[in-house]
PDB file of C-alpha atoms in Angstrom:
ATOM      1  CA  MET I  22     -17.221  -5.929 -13.346  1.00 40.00           C
ATOM      2  CA  SER I  23     -15.637  -7.860 -10.470  1.00 58.00           C
ATOM      3  CA  LYS I  24     -15.842  -6.606  -6.933  1.00 79.00           C
ATOM      4  CA  GLU I  25     -12.700  -5.750  -4.979  1.00 83.00           C
ATOM      5  CA  SER I  26     -11.799  -8.096  -2.134  1.00 85.00           C
ATOM      6  CA  SER I  27      -9.815  -7.004   0.879  1.00 85.00           C
ATOM      7  CA  PHE I  28      -8.444  -7.985   4.274  1.00 87.00           C
ATOM      8  CA  ASP I  29      -6.646  -6.263   7.147  1.00 87.00           C
ATOM      9  CA  ILE I  30      -3.333  -7.277   8.668  1.00 87.00           C
ATOM     10  CA  VAL I  31      -3.437  -6.525  12.399  1.00 88.00           C
ATOM     11  CA  SER I  32      -1.572  -7.414  15.575  1.00 86.00           C
ATOM     12  CA  LYS I  33      -3.861  -7.832  18.587  1.00 87.00           C
ATOM     13  CA  VAL I  34      -3.698  -9.531  21.971  1.00 85.00           C
ATOM     14  CA  ASP I  35      -6.766 -10.958  23.729  1.00 86.00           C
ATOM     15  CA  PHE I  36      -6.427  -9.664  27.297  1.00 88.00           C
ATOM     16  CA  SER I  37      -9.040 -12.026  28.730  1.00 89.00           C
ATOM     17  CA  GLU I  38      -6.876 -14.946  27.564  1.00 89.00           C
ATOM     18  CA  VAL I  39      -3.798 -13.242  29.069  1.00 89.00           C
ATOM     19  CA  THR I  40      -5.637 -13.012  32.410  1.00 91.00           C
ATOM     20  CA  ASN I  41      -6.587 -16.687  32.179  1.00 92.00           C
ATOM     21  CA  ALA I  42      -2.969 -17.655  31.410  1.00 91.00           C
ATOM     22  CA  ILE I  43      -1.733 -15.613  34.403  1.00 91.00           C
ATOM     23  CA  ASN I  44      -4.249 -17.300  36.728  1.00 93.00           C
ATOM     24  CA  ILE I  45      -3.267 -20.784  35.530  1.00 93.00           C
ATOM     25  CA  ALA I  46       0.455 -19.948  35.841  1.00 91.00           C
ATOM     26  CA  MET I  47      -0.011 -18.620  39.385  1.00 91.00           C
ATOM     27  CA  LYS I  48      -1.948 -21.757  40.334  1.00 92.00           C
ATOM     28  CA  GLU I  49       0.917 -23.931  39.039  1.00 90.00           C
ATOM     29  CA  ILE I  50       3.538 -21.818  40.839  1.00 89.00           C
ATOM     30  CA  SER I  51       1.660 -22.114  44.136  1.00 88.00           C
ATOM     31  CA  THR I  52       1.848 -25.923  43.918  1.00 89.00           C
ATOM     32  CA  ARG I  53       5.458 -26.261  42.691  1.00 85.00           C
ATOM     33  CA  TYR I  54       8.055 -27.387  45.220  1.00 88.00           C
ATOM     34  CA  ASP I  55      10.838 -25.117  43.891  1.00 83.00           C
ATOM     35  CA  PHE I  56       8.611 -22.060  44.503  1.00 82.00           C
ATOM     36  CA  LYS I  57       7.674 -23.053  48.068  1.00 85.00           C
ATOM     37  CA  GLY I  58       8.112 -19.994  50.336  1.00 82.00           C
ATOM     38  CA  SER I  59       8.963 -17.800  47.356  1.00 82.00           C
ATOM     39  CA  LYS I  60       7.613 -14.288  46.790  1.00 85.00           C
ATOM     40  CA  SER I  61       6.838 -14.908  43.111  1.00 85.00           C
ATOM     41  CA  ASP I  62       3.975 -13.048  41.473  1.00 88.00           C
ATOM     42  CA  ILE I  63       2.631 -12.132  38.020  1.00 88.00           C
ATOM     43  CA  LYS I  64       0.323  -9.156  37.537  1.00 91.00           C
ATOM     44  CA  LEU I  65      -1.319  -7.520  34.536  1.00 88.00           C
ATOM     45  CA  ASP I  66      -0.972  -3.739  34.805  1.00 87.00           C
ATOM     46  CA  LYS I  67      -2.939  -2.169  31.910  1.00 85.00           C
ATOM     47  CA  GLU I  68      -1.024  -3.444  28.835  1.00 85.00           C
ATOM     48  CA  GLU I  69       2.013  -4.645  30.765  1.00 90.00           C
ATOM     49  CA  LEU I  70       2.917  -7.834  32.613  1.00 90.00           C
ATOM     50  CA  VAL I  71       4.823  -7.372  35.875  1.00 90.00           C
ATOM     51  CA  LEU I  72       6.866 -10.396  36.993  1.00 90.00           C
ATOM     52  CA  LEU I  73       8.229 -10.444  40.549  1.00 90.00           C
ATOM     53  CA  SER I  74      10.414 -13.092  42.177  1.00 89.00           C
ATOM     54  CA  ASP I  75      13.146 -13.717  44.767  1.00 88.00           C
ATOM     55  CA  ASP I  76      16.115 -13.786  42.377  1.00 86.00           C
ATOM     56  CA  GLU I  77      16.936 -13.817  38.663  1.00 86.00           C
ATOM     57  CA  PHE I  78      16.938 -17.630  38.459  1.00 88.00           C
ATOM     58  CA  LYS I  79      13.420 -17.884  39.902  1.00 89.00           C
ATOM     59  CA  LEU I  80      12.343 -15.007  37.651  1.00 88.00           C
ATOM     60  CA  GLU I  81      13.458 -17.008  34.604  1.00 89.00           C
ATOM     61  CA  GLN I  82      11.546 -20.054  35.926  1.00 90.00           C
ATOM     62  CA  LEU I  83       8.495 -17.812  36.397  1.00 90.00           C
ATOM     63  CA  LYS I  84       8.833 -16.573  32.801  1.00 91.00           C
ATOM     64  CA  ASP I  85       9.051 -20.145  31.501  1.00 91.00           C
ATOM     65  CA  VAL I  86       5.843 -21.137  33.296  1.00 91.00           C
ATOM     66  CA  LEU I  87       4.050 -18.013  32.064  1.00 91.00           C
ATOM     67  CA  LEU I  88       5.226 -18.438  28.458  1.00 92.00           C
ATOM     68  CA  SER I  89       4.047 -22.045  28.359  1.00 93.00           C
ATOM     69  CA  LYS I  90       0.590 -20.974  29.585  1.00 92.00           C
ATOM     70  CA  LEU I  91       0.443 -18.061  27.113  1.00 91.00           C
ATOM     71  CA  ILE I  92       1.338 -20.377  24.211  1.00 91.00           C
ATOM     72  CA  LYS I  93      -1.340 -22.894  25.255  1.00 93.00           C
ATOM     73  CA  ARG I  94      -3.906 -20.063  25.283  1.00 89.00           C
ATOM     74  CA  GLY I  95      -2.903 -18.933  21.772  1.00 87.00           C
ATOM     75  CA  ILE I  96      -1.347 -15.616  22.786  1.00 86.00           C
ATOM     76  CA  PRO I  97       1.579 -14.589  20.550  1.00 84.00           C
ATOM     77  CA  VAL I  98       4.719 -14.478  22.698  1.00 85.00           C
ATOM     78  CA  LYS I  99       6.448 -12.562  19.904  1.00 85.00           C
ATOM     79  CA  ASN I 100       4.441  -9.543  21.065  1.00 83.00           C
ATOM     80  CA  LEU I 101       6.106  -9.478  24.506  1.00 87.00           C
ATOM     81  CA  ASP I 102       8.694  -6.714  24.852  1.00 87.00           C
ATOM     82  CA  TYR I 103      10.770  -7.340  27.999  1.00 88.00           C
ATOM     83  CA  SER I 104      12.434  -4.515  29.909  1.00 88.00           C
ATOM     84  CA  LYS I 105      15.571  -4.754  32.030  1.00 89.00           C
ATOM     85  CA  ILE I 106      15.511  -6.745  35.276  1.00 85.00           C
ATOM     86  CA  GLU I 107      15.397  -4.296  38.188  1.00 86.00           C
ATOM     87  CA  GLY I 108      15.648  -4.600  41.942  1.00 82.00           C
ATOM     88  CA  ALA I 109      12.432  -4.366  43.938  1.00 77.00           C
ATOM     89  CA  SER I 110      11.590  -4.008  47.623  1.00 78.00           C
ATOM     90  CA  GLY I 111      12.355  -6.816  50.060  1.00 79.00           C
ATOM     91  CA  GLY I 112      15.380  -8.117  48.129  1.00 80.00           C
ATOM     92  CA  THR I 113      13.269  -9.275  45.170  1.00 85.00           C
ATOM     93  CA  VAL I 114      13.690  -8.629  41.447  1.00 89.00           C
ATOM     94  CA  ARG I 115      11.095  -7.327  39.007  1.00 90.00           C
ATOM     95  CA  GLN I 116      10.783  -7.398  35.239  1.00 90.00           C
ATOM     96  CA  ARG I 117       8.139  -5.759  33.082  1.00 91.00           C
ATOM     97  CA  ALA I 118       6.940  -7.142  29.755  1.00 90.00           C
ATOM     98  CA  LYS I 119       4.907  -4.837  27.530  1.00 90.00           C
ATOM     99  CA  LEU I 120       2.227  -6.507  25.395  1.00 87.00           C
ATOM    100  CA  VAL I 121       2.720  -4.897  21.988  1.00 85.00           C
ATOM    101  CA  GLN I 122      -0.462  -4.282  20.023  1.00 86.00           C
ATOM    102  CA  GLY I 123      -0.726  -2.875  16.531  1.00 85.00           C
ATOM    103  CA  ILE I 124       1.767  -2.899  13.697  1.00 86.00           C
ATOM    104  CA  ASP I 125       4.510  -0.301  14.114  1.00 85.00           C
ATOM    105  CA  LYS I 126       5.871   1.805  11.223  1.00 86.00           C
ATOM    106  CA  ASP I 127       8.895  -0.449  10.579  1.00 86.00           C
ATOM    107  CA  ASN I 128       6.838  -3.635  10.291  1.00 85.00           C
ATOM    108  CA  ALA I 129       4.194  -1.838   8.192  1.00 86.00           C
ATOM    109  CA  LYS I 130       6.953  -0.702   5.834  1.00 87.00           C
ATOM    110  CA  LYS I 131       8.307  -4.283   5.632  1.00 87.00           C
ATOM    111  CA  ILE I 132       4.826  -5.598   4.816  1.00 87.00           C
ATOM    112  CA  ASN I 133       4.277  -2.923   2.146  1.00 88.00           C
ATOM    113  CA  THR I 134       7.610  -3.634   0.419  1.00 87.00           C
ATOM    114  CA  LEU I 135       6.904  -7.376   0.598  1.00 87.00           C
ATOM    115  CA  ILE I 136       3.539  -6.827  -1.117  1.00 86.00           C
ATOM    116  CA  LYS I 137       5.028  -4.523  -3.767  1.00 87.00           C
ATOM    117  CA  ASN I 138       7.889  -6.959  -4.484  1.00 86.00           C
ATOM    118  CA  SER I 139       5.446  -9.858  -4.886  1.00 83.00           C
ATOM    119  CA  GLY I 140       4.437  -8.615  -8.330  1.00 83.00           C
ATOM    120  CA  LEU I 141       0.768  -9.429  -7.673  1.00 84.00           C
ATOM    121  CA  LYS I 142      -2.003  -7.015  -8.630  1.00 87.00           C
ATOM    122  CA  VAL I 143      -2.926  -5.884  -5.130  1.00 87.00           C
ATOM    123  CA  LYS I 144      -2.792  -2.547  -3.310  1.00 87.00           C
ATOM    124  CA  SER I 145      -1.803  -2.018   0.303  1.00 85.00           C
ATOM    125  CA  GLN I 146      -2.178   0.968   2.551  1.00 86.00           C
ATOM    126  CA  VAL I 147      -1.250   1.630   6.173  1.00 87.00           C
ATOM    127  CA  GLN I 148      -4.188   2.673   8.376  1.00 86.00           C
ATOM    128  CA  ASP I 149      -3.027   3.661  11.874  1.00 82.00           C
ATOM    129  CA  ASP I 150      -1.728   0.375  13.355  1.00 86.00           C
ATOM    130  CA  GLN I 151      -2.951  -1.996  10.630  1.00 86.00           C
ATOM    131  CA  VAL I 152      -2.401  -2.625   6.923  1.00 87.00           C
ATOM    132  CA  ARG I 153      -5.308  -3.014   4.475  1.00 89.00           C
ATOM    133  CA  VAL I 154      -4.713  -5.091   1.362  1.00 88.00           C
ATOM    134  CA  THR I 155      -7.148  -4.908  -1.577  1.00 90.00           C
ATOM    135  CA  GLY I 156      -7.258  -6.687  -4.924  1.00 87.00           C
ATOM    136  CA  LYS I 157      -9.643  -8.124  -7.478  1.00 88.00           C
ATOM    137  CA  ASN I 158      -8.292 -11.674  -7.423  1.00 85.00           C
ATOM    138  CA  ARG I 159      -8.848 -13.614  -4.176  1.00 85.00           C
ATOM    139  CA  ASP I 160      -6.037 -16.027  -5.054  1.00 86.00           C
ATOM    140  CA  ASP I 161      -3.594 -13.099  -5.071  1.00 86.00           C
ATOM    141  CA  LEU I 162      -4.812 -12.123  -1.602  1.00 86.00           C
ATOM    142  CA  GLN I 163      -4.261 -15.703  -0.403  1.00 87.00           C
ATOM    143  CA  LYS I 164      -0.693 -15.572  -1.778  1.00 87.00           C
ATOM    144  CA  ILE I 165      -0.093 -12.300   0.089  1.00 86.00           C
ATOM    145  CA  ILE I 166      -1.328 -13.880   3.339  1.00 87.00           C
ATOM    146  CA  ALA I 167       1.075 -16.800   2.844  1.00 87.00           C
ATOM    147  CA  ALA I 168       3.973 -14.424   2.079  1.00 86.00           C
ATOM    148  CA  VAL I 169       3.299 -12.247   5.158  1.00 85.00           C
ATOM    149  CA  LYS I 170       3.065 -15.356   7.384  1.00 86.00           C
ATOM    150  CA  GLU I 171       6.557 -16.364   6.253  1.00 85.00           C
ATOM    151  CA  ALA I 172       8.021 -12.848   6.609  1.00 81.00           C
ATOM    152  CA  ASP I 173      10.403 -12.144   9.487  1.00 79.00           C
ATOM    153  CA  LEU I 174       8.400  -9.598  11.491  1.00 81.00           C
ATOM    154  CA  THR I 175       9.007  -8.549  15.098  1.00 81.00           C
ATOM    155  CA  VAL I 176       5.289  -8.884  15.966  1.00 82.00           C
ATOM    156  CA  ASP I 177       2.776 -11.650  15.403  1.00 84.00           C
ATOM    157  CA  VAL I 178       0.108 -10.722  12.834  1.00 83.00           C
ATOM    158  CA  GLN I 179      -3.476 -11.834  12.264  1.00 84.00           C
ATOM    159  CA  PHE I 180      -5.611 -11.486   9.156  1.00 85.00           C
ATOM    160  CA  VAL I 181      -9.123 -10.116   9.726  1.00 84.00           C
ATOM    161  CA  ASN I 182     -12.087  -8.690   7.765  1.00 82.00           C
ATOM    162  CA  TYR I 183     -11.504 -10.922   4.748  1.00 79.00           C
ATOM    163  CA  ARG I 184     -14.171  -9.842   2.260  1.00 81.00           C
TER     164      ARG I 184
END
């Protein structure tokens, strides 16, 4: 009798890497000529990035620098959920970006229908903010991983606990 194999589909963000990316971005901003005398800042507030700058143009430049550092550190930028740009004190503008963790109901439903439509002999079940996939054939599980990687999801997913 063959043993069942399984893996979990999750969406997680490594906050220590986010902190490192913020520090590197702030170091670059402090040395850039176009930010000289600017009140630009990036902070991590719990699970939310707070970007602050003089005007909307500089805020976009700040976002570009931050995104490049996040990508270099391997943090999925798909998981950033930006809010509206708002006015802040001292004539500056602020924008918040929530770091989304976990797979929401819509994406979990997409993943489940994708697995069911694949026609492979695997089972999937939603467990809180992750999806567990089980099956007897490891090749089928590999095909599911490839299919989920190519799916158009609103969050970046990782595959963990492959047994």
